[in-house]
Structures are given as C-alpha cells and as structure tokens.
Short mmCIF file of C-alpha atoms in Angstrom, two decimals:
data_model
loop_
_atom_site.label_atom_id
_atom_site.label_comp_id
_atom_site.label_asym_id
_atom_site.label_seq_id
_atom_site.Cartn_x
_atom_site.Cartn_y
_atom_site.Cartn_z
CA MET A 442 0.00 0.00 0.00
CA ILE A 443 1.32 3.45 -0.89
CA PRO A 444 1.14 5.81 2.11
CA THR A 445 -0.87 8.98 1.74
CA SER A 446 -0.53 12.23 3.65
CA ILE A 447 -3.88 11.77 5.39
CA HIS A 448 -1.99 11.48 8.69
CA ALA A 449 0.46 14.38 8.14
CA ALA A 450 0.60 17.31 10.56
CA LEU A 451 2.74 20.29 11.51
CA TYR A 452 3.38 21.39 15.09
CA ALA A 453 4.92 24.75 16.00
CA ASN A 454 6.12 25.17 19.58
CA GLY A 455 4.06 22.13 20.59
CA ILE A 456 0.78 23.36 19.08
CA ARG A 457 -0.73 21.74 16.00
CA ILE A 458 -1.29 24.05 13.05
CA GLY A 459 -4.73 23.16 11.83
CA LYS A 460 -4.77 23.75 8.11
CA VAL A 461 -1.55 22.44 6.59
CA ARG A 462 -1.49 21.93 2.83
CA ASN A 463 1.93 20.28 2.60
CA ILE A 464 5.22 19.95 4.49
CA GLN A 465 8.77 19.30 3.31
CA PHE A 466 11.91 18.27 5.21
CA GLU A 467 15.36 18.35 3.58
CA VAL A 468 18.75 17.34 4.96
CA SER A 469 22.00 17.79 3.06
CA ARG A 470 25.65 17.43 3.94
CA ASP A 471 28.73 19.28 2.66
CA THR A 472 31.58 17.35 1.14
CA LEU A 473 35.14 18.19 2.07
CA GLU A 474 37.91 17.28 -0.33
CA THR A 475 40.81 15.23 1.06
CA THR A 476 42.71 14.65 -2.18
CA THR A 477 46.48 14.83 -1.83
CA LEU A 478 49.24 15.55 -4.35
CA ASP A 479 50.23 12.76 -6.77
CA VAL A 480 46.71 11.25 -6.61
CA TRP A 481 44.63 11.23 -9.79
CA ASP A 482 41.21 10.71 -8.28
CA ARG A 483 39.48 13.06 -5.88
CA SER A 484 38.49 11.83 -2.44
CA PHE A 485 36.04 13.33 0.04
CA ILE A 486 34.74 13.10 3.57
CA SER A 487 31.37 14.27 4.81
CA GLY A 488 31.17 17.71 6.37
CA LEU A 489 28.55 19.85 8.04
CA ARG A 490 24.87 18.93 7.90
CA ASP A 491 22.28 21.50 6.78
CA THR A 492 18.61 20.94 7.53
CA SER A 493 15.80 23.00 6.09
CA GLY A 494 12.15 22.68 5.33
CA SER A 495 8.98 24.37 4.29
CA ALA A 496 5.27 24.27 4.89
CA SER A 497 2.30 25.53 2.94
CA LEU A 498 -0.71 26.45 5.05
CA PHE A 499 -4.25 27.47 4.33
CA TYR A 500 -3.95 30.75 6.17
CA ASP A 501 -6.51 31.30 8.90
CA PRO A 502 -5.79 34.42 11.00
CA SER A 503 -7.69 32.85 13.92
CA ASP A 504 -5.18 29.95 14.08
CA GLU A 505 -2.94 31.28 16.86
CA ALA A 506 -0.13 28.76 16.22
CA ALA A 507 0.11 29.75 12.54
CA ALA A 508 -0.11 33.48 13.33
CA SER A 509 2.62 33.17 15.97
CA LEU A 510 4.90 31.36 13.51
CA ILE A 511 4.38 34.02 10.84
CA ASP A 512 4.95 36.84 13.35
CA GLU A 513 8.40 35.47 14.25
CA LEU A 514 9.84 36.83 11.03
CA PHE A 515 8.76 40.32 12.06
CA THR A 516 10.16 40.07 15.60
CA ASP A 517 13.34 42.06 16.19
CA GLY A 518 16.23 40.04 17.57
CA SER A 519 17.00 36.36 17.35
CA THR A 520 14.09 33.95 17.73
CA THR A 521 13.75 30.22 17.19
CA SER A 522 10.80 27.86 17.07
CA SER A 523 10.36 24.19 17.72
CA ILE A 524 8.94 22.53 14.60
CA GLU A 525 7.67 18.97 14.39
CA MET A 526 6.61 17.56 11.03
CA VAL A 527 4.55 14.39 11.29
CA PHE A 528 4.51 12.51 8.01
CA ASP A 529 2.51 9.51 9.26
CA SER A 530 1.03 9.59 12.76
CA VAL A 531 -0.05 5.94 12.57
CA LEU A 532 3.52 4.70 11.97
CA GLY A 533 5.16 7.45 14.05
CA LYS A 534 7.16 8.85 11.11
CA LYS A 535 8.24 12.38 12.01
CA ALA A 536 11.08 14.88 12.10
CA SER A 537 11.65 17.78 14.47
CA ALA A 538 14.16 20.58 14.95
CA THR A 539 14.73 23.98 16.48
CA VAL A 540 14.41 26.33 13.52
CA VAL A 541 14.78 29.91 12.40
CA ILE A 542 11.96 31.11 10.14
CA THR A 543 13.67 32.44 6.99
CA ASN A 544 10.79 33.25 4.68
CA VAL A 545 7.05 33.89 4.89
CA SER A 546 4.87 34.46 1.86
CA VAL A 547 1.12 35.12 2.13
CA SER A 548 -1.08 35.15 -0.95
CA ALA A 549 -4.76 35.43 -1.72
CA SER A 550 -6.74 34.86 -4.90
CA PHE A 551 -10.28 36.00 -5.47
CA GLY A 552 -12.68 33.25 -4.39
CA ALA A 553 -9.91 30.96 -3.10
CA ALA A 554 -8.50 30.16 0.31
CA GLN A 555 -5.59 32.31 1.45
CA VAL A 556 -2.27 30.47 1.43
CA CYS A 557 0.84 31.07 3.52
CA ASP A 558 4.18 29.49 2.64
CA ILE A 559 6.85 29.26 5.35
CA GLN A 560 10.51 28.30 4.94
CA PHE A 561 12.94 27.55 7.75
CA ARG A 562 16.46 26.34 8.55
CA ALA A 563 17.34 24.19 11.52
CA SER A 564 19.68 25.39 14.23
CA GLY A 565 21.49 22.31 15.49
CA LYS A 566 20.87 18.64 14.92
CA PRO A 567 17.36 17.53 13.92
CA THR A 568 15.72 14.41 15.26
CA GLU A 569 13.98 12.08 12.90
CA ASN A 570 12.19 8.77 12.58
CA LEU A 571 11.51 8.46 8.89
#
C-alpha cells in the first residue's frame, strides 16, 4: 500500500497548526575534499549537515499557532521555534528541529483560500524517525 498524507501534521512550539497543505523536510551534507598531491582521483569526507524545510498552510488568521509562527519573522532580535513535522502519525514517522523562520509568503486569490508558505532552517541537529 502506498502511504498517503492523510496522517500528516505540523506542530509549531508544541501546538498543532490546523490547516496544513503540505510539508517538506530536507537534509544535506557538505563534502570536504581530502585529495592529496600525486593522486589522480578526488576523495572526500562528509562535512557539516544542513537541515531546512517548508510548509504551505491554508492561512486562517484565527489559528494562533500559525499566526505566531508568521509573526516570528517580524520580531526584532534572534528567535527560534520548535517545529515537528509528522509525516505519518499511525507509523510514528516524524522529524523535528529547532528552527529559524527564513521566509514567509502570504497570498490570496479571489474566491480561493488564502495560502501562507513558510521556509525555515534548523539550528542544530534535527531528530527524525523516517
């Protein structure tokens, strides 16, 4: 059976955001070259990890968790949030991290639901069970 996102959810600072359209979690790692002189093939080791993600929400101004997350970008000073992305609540597949909100985009089309896209980068090591 192919899993569907029927059980997906997004939590910000421990509070579920009610109207999530989609979530994305991405982890990458730098490569550091270790090639020495007189060697004809490059060699590498793994370097620093970079974790980022995004979420697309149906924007509801009455959803306090979503509004608080959006407002972080407008707060002066350094702020972080705790994000948990649940990809399948039945199987317990999820990822979480302390993040910095890097981008917020709110859009509205006539006759359609308002949408808010959020992007973030993790500060420190994420936890995951994917």
